[in-house]
Amino acid sequence: MPARRSRNDCRSSSDEEEDFEEGRRSGNKSWKISPAKVSAKLSQCFDHEGFDVTLLVAHSGSGRIAGEEPPAKAPRSDGHRRQFHIWSTLLCQWSEVFEAMLTSGMRESKGVIEIADFSSDTVEASLRFMYSGKLVVKSNQIVQLVEVAAFAGKYAIHELRALTIRALAGGLSSEIGMPELKLANFTASELRSLGTTAVHL
């Protein structure tokens, strides 16, 4: 099996500046990164063994985002938790934290990851991003956008974290309150990007 390449192997100096696009469809707002970045993640999955990973998420949130195709199998519900299925190799390419869970002999390495501190809508939006490079949230859902930032921060999904910061900085930062700031645990640099200073905390 070929040696696994670093997540940064495909990056060049021109890649450092995100291709960033904002859109609106069916009442939802969306932001996306360059398709080349998504292609690079997918290409690094080639010829690597993987397995299905099931994410079990507390059943909160309004469900599937309208107008989007599911990233893999459609999420299911057991009445209490929603289930999302994702390819382990792709999950590891986006997130070094999930990679550690799935490859270090932790209980999650058996292919089941339980997530209790984020809504199903947020997890779904984040997983869809891994397949498409696009983040879609319902219009005016500042809390969900901040929660996606928090999810990306916790699981070290760097491209998604950067995308949420740019989305929030694009005219939405004035709507962020104290609870949202605490939830996302923004760094000083990120707060400056949002036009918010640490003294507000």
Tab-separated table of C-alpha atoms in Angstrom:
chain	number	residue	atom	x	y	z
A	1	MET	CA	0.000	0.000	0.000
A	2	PRO	CA	1.448	3.414	-0.890
A	3	ALA	CA	2.586	5.673	1.914
A	4	ARG	CA	-0.092	8.015	3.143
A	5	ARG	CA	0.585	11.577	2.117
A	6	SER	CA	0.340	14.490	4.502
A	7	ARG	CA	-2.743	16.686	4.364
A	8	ASN	CA	-0.452	19.542	3.386
A	9	ASP	CA	1.409	17.797	0.571
A	10	CYS	CA	-0.942	19.156	-2.064
A	11	ARG	CA	-0.868	22.722	-0.809
A	12	SER	CA	1.025	25.424	-2.670
A	13	SER	CA	1.555	29.080	-1.842
A	14	SER	CA	-1.410	29.956	-4.055
A	15	ASP	CA	-3.607	27.643	-1.998
A	16	GLU	CA	-3.046	29.638	1.171
A	17	GLU	CA	-5.732	32.113	0.116
A	18	GLU	CA	-9.094	30.368	0.247
A	19	ASP	CA	-11.342	30.559	-2.787
A	20	PHE	CA	-14.436	31.706	-0.974
A	21	GLU	CA	-17.944	32.046	-2.339
A	22	GLU	CA	-21.217	32.903	-0.658
A	23	GLY	CA	-24.613	31.941	-2.022
A	24	ARG	CA	-28.263	31.617	-1.166
A	25	ARG	CA	-30.749	28.967	-2.269
A	26	SER	CA	-34.155	27.770	-1.104
A	27	GLY	CA	-34.011	30.010	1.939
A	28	ASN	CA	-30.614	28.638	2.988
A	29	LYS	CA	-27.244	30.378	2.983
A	30	SER	CA	-24.095	28.670	1.759
A	31	TRP	CA	-20.351	29.209	1.662
A	32	LYS	CA	-17.814	27.070	-0.148
A	33	ILE	CA	-14.096	26.590	-0.606
A	34	SER	CA	-12.246	25.885	-3.833
A	35	PRO	CA	-13.261	22.603	-5.528
A	36	ALA	CA	-9.541	21.926	-5.926
A	37	LYS	CA	-9.198	21.622	-2.160
A	38	VAL	CA	-11.977	19.036	-2.006
A	39	SER	CA	-10.428	17.185	-4.957
A	40	ALA	CA	-7.098	17.083	-3.134
A	41	LYS	CA	-8.723	15.445	-0.105
A	42	LEU	CA	-10.468	12.869	-2.282
A	43	SER	CA	-7.321	12.081	-4.256
A	44	GLN	CA	-5.444	11.344	-1.049
A	45	CYS	CA	-8.060	8.690	-0.246
A	46	PHE	CA	-7.188	6.712	-3.380
A	47	ASP	CA	-5.915	3.167	-2.748
A	48	HIS	CA	-6.223	3.422	1.027
A	49	GLU	CA	-8.188	0.877	2.988
A	50	GLY	CA	-11.173	2.214	4.853
A	51	PHE	CA	-14.443	1.243	6.443
A	52	ASP	CA	-17.852	2.704	7.181
A	53	VAL	CA	-17.987	4.900	10.255
A	54	THR	CA	-21.286	5.549	12.009
A	55	LEU	CA	-21.708	8.799	13.884
A	56	LEU	CA	-24.456	8.640	16.501
A	57	VAL	CA	-25.765	12.099	17.317
A	58	ALA	CA	-28.299	13.243	19.891
A	59	HIS	CA	-31.553	13.743	18.010
A	60	SER	CA	-31.829	17.515	18.114
A	61	GLY	CA	-32.164	19.853	15.181
A	62	SER	CA	-34.712	20.036	12.422
A	63	GLY	CA	-33.178	17.385	10.188
A	64	ARG	CA	-31.841	17.259	6.669
A	65	ILE	CA	-31.051	20.567	4.985
A	66	ALA	CA	-33.461	21.140	2.103
A	67	GLY	CA	-32.200	20.802	-1.442
A	68	GLU	CA	-29.012	18.877	-0.676
A	69	GLU	CA	-28.189	15.283	-1.489
A	70	PRO	CA	-27.025	13.122	1.436
A	71	PRO	CA	-23.245	12.654	1.680
A	72	ALA	CA	-23.435	8.873	1.874
A	73	LYS	CA	-26.294	6.801	3.225
A	74	ALA	CA	-29.283	8.809	4.372
A	75	PRO	CA	-29.177	9.534	8.116
A	76	ARG	CA	-31.431	7.320	10.168
A	77	SER	CA	-32.961	7.726	13.575
A	78	ASP	CA	-33.443	5.151	16.308
A	79	GLY	CA	-35.903	7.484	18.038
A	80	HIS	CA	-33.265	9.097	20.220
A	81	ARG	CA	-30.192	9.535	18.044
A	82	ARG	CA	-29.569	10.121	14.361
A	83	GLN	CA	-27.078	7.991	12.489
A	84	PHE	CA	-24.730	9.285	9.820
A	85	HIS	CA	-22.467	7.051	7.749
A	86	ILE	CA	-19.184	8.287	6.337
A	87	TRP	CA	-16.091	6.708	4.822
A	88	SER	CA	-13.339	6.464	7.435
A	89	THR	CA	-10.571	7.398	4.997
A	90	LEU	CA	-12.275	10.644	4.030
A	91	LEU	CA	-13.061	11.486	7.650
A	92	CYS	CA	-9.393	11.011	8.535
A	93	GLN	CA	-8.242	13.221	5.671
A	94	TRP	CA	-10.269	16.151	6.948
A	95	SER	CA	-9.786	15.675	10.695
A	96	GLU	CA	-6.666	14.650	12.589
A	97	VAL	CA	-8.793	14.224	15.720
A	98	PHE	CA	-11.110	11.705	14.061
A	99	GLU	CA	-8.030	10.065	12.564
A	100	ALA	CA	-6.592	9.543	16.041
A	101	MET	CA	-9.888	8.103	17.251
A	102	LEU	CA	-10.103	5.633	14.384
A	103	THR	CA	-6.479	4.507	14.194
A	104	SER	CA	-5.110	4.518	17.745
A	105	GLY	CA	-7.046	1.605	19.232
A	106	MET	CA	-9.575	3.798	21.002
A	107	ARG	CA	-13.102	2.431	21.290
A	108	GLU	CA	-14.097	4.574	18.297
A	109	SER	CA	-11.724	2.520	16.129
A	110	LYS	CA	-14.508	-0.075	15.942
A	111	GLY	CA	-16.335	2.322	13.650
A	112	VAL	CA	-18.895	3.958	15.946
A	113	ILE	CA	-18.452	7.522	17.221
A	114	GLU	CA	-20.937	9.047	19.638
A	115	ILE	CA	-21.418	12.824	19.584
A	116	ALA	CA	-23.483	14.256	22.406
A	117	ASP	CA	-22.500	17.930	22.465
A	118	PHE	CA	-23.581	19.054	18.984
A	119	SER	CA	-26.929	19.034	17.223
A	120	SER	CA	-27.660	16.655	14.383
A	121	ASP	CA	-28.099	19.607	12.008
A	122	THR	CA	-24.594	20.827	12.807
A	123	VAL	CA	-23.004	17.411	12.372
A	124	GLU	CA	-24.875	16.891	9.109
A	125	ALA	CA	-23.763	20.261	7.724
A	126	SER	CA	-20.169	19.474	8.681
A	127	LEU	CA	-20.193	16.024	7.075
A	128	ARG	CA	-21.731	17.398	3.897
A	129	PHE	CA	-18.875	19.897	3.781
A	130	MET	CA	-16.372	17.029	3.736
A	131	TYR	CA	-17.945	15.655	0.578
A	132	SER	CA	-18.643	18.910	-1.248
A	133	GLY	CA	-16.550	21.727	0.189
A	134	LYS	CA	-19.804	23.618	0.739
A	135	LEU	CA	-21.313	24.661	4.053
A	136	VAL	CA	-25.084	25.172	3.997
A	137	VAL	CA	-27.081	26.525	6.926
A	138	LYS	CA	-30.570	27.898	7.224
A	139	SER	CA	-30.800	31.638	6.742
A	140	ASN	CA	-30.314	33.659	9.927
A	141	GLN	CA	-29.136	30.568	11.780
A	142	ILE	CA	-26.202	32.322	13.448
A	143	VAL	CA	-26.229	29.837	16.299
A	144	GLN	CA	-25.833	26.913	13.911
A	145	LEU	CA	-23.027	28.627	12.025
A	146	VAL	CA	-21.196	29.271	15.298
A	147	GLU	CA	-21.874	25.691	16.379
A	148	VAL	CA	-20.317	24.433	13.150
A	149	ALA	CA	-17.289	26.583	13.983
A	150	ALA	CA	-17.164	24.950	17.406
A	151	PHE	CA	-17.489	21.454	15.895
A	152	ALA	CA	-14.714	22.218	13.407
A	153	GLY	CA	-12.525	23.528	16.208
A	154	LYS	CA	-13.059	20.535	18.468
A	155	TYR	CA	-12.323	18.006	15.729
A	156	ALA	CA	-9.566	20.025	14.010
A	157	ILE	CA	-11.331	20.396	10.674
A	158	HIS	CA	-9.207	23.406	9.798
A	159	GLU	CA	-10.681	24.291	6.417
A	160	LEU	CA	-14.211	24.242	7.818
A	161	ARG	CA	-13.201	26.346	10.813
A	162	ALA	CA	-11.606	28.940	8.515
A	163	LEU	CA	-14.690	28.952	6.302
A	164	THR	CA	-17.037	29.621	9.219
A	165	ILE	CA	-14.847	32.485	10.425
A	166	ARG	CA	-14.949	34.093	6.999
A	167	ALA	CA	-18.699	33.552	6.782
A	168	LEU	CA	-19.264	35.144	10.177
A	169	ALA	CA	-16.957	38.032	9.347
A	170	GLY	CA	-18.964	38.754	6.197
A	171	GLY	CA	-21.526	40.932	7.887
A	172	LEU	CA	-22.757	38.465	10.485
A	173	SER	CA	-20.344	39.127	13.346
A	174	SER	CA	-22.539	41.926	14.732
A	175	GLU	CA	-25.216	39.312	15.479
A	176	ILE	CA	-22.928	37.137	17.603
A	177	GLY	CA	-23.670	37.314	21.316
A	178	MET	CA	-21.840	36.184	24.422
A	179	PRO	CA	-23.230	32.611	24.403
A	180	GLU	CA	-22.069	32.102	20.814
A	181	LEU	CA	-18.604	33.487	21.543
A	182	LYS	CA	-18.200	31.071	24.444
A	183	LEU	CA	-19.548	28.145	22.420
A	184	ALA	CA	-17.055	28.497	19.570
A	185	ASN	CA	-14.059	29.285	21.803
A	186	PHE	CA	-12.663	31.746	19.262
A	187	THR	CA	-8.966	32.552	19.418
A	188	ALA	CA	-7.744	36.136	19.703
A	189	SER	CA	-6.812	36.081	16.012
A	190	GLU	CA	-10.279	34.824	15.054
A	191	LEU	CA	-11.924	37.486	17.197
A	192	ARG	CA	-9.926	40.141	15.373
A	193	SER	CA	-11.146	38.696	12.076
A	194	LEU	CA	-14.697	39.042	13.375
A	195	GLY	CA	-14.088	42.592	14.513
A	196	THR	CA	-14.547	41.507	18.133
A	197	THR	CA	-11.965	42.075	20.852
A	198	ALA	CA	-11.174	39.798	23.751
A	199	VAL	CA	-12.453	42.428	26.186
A	200	HIS	CA	-15.994	41.547	25.074
A	201	LEU	CA	-15.522	38.164	26.708
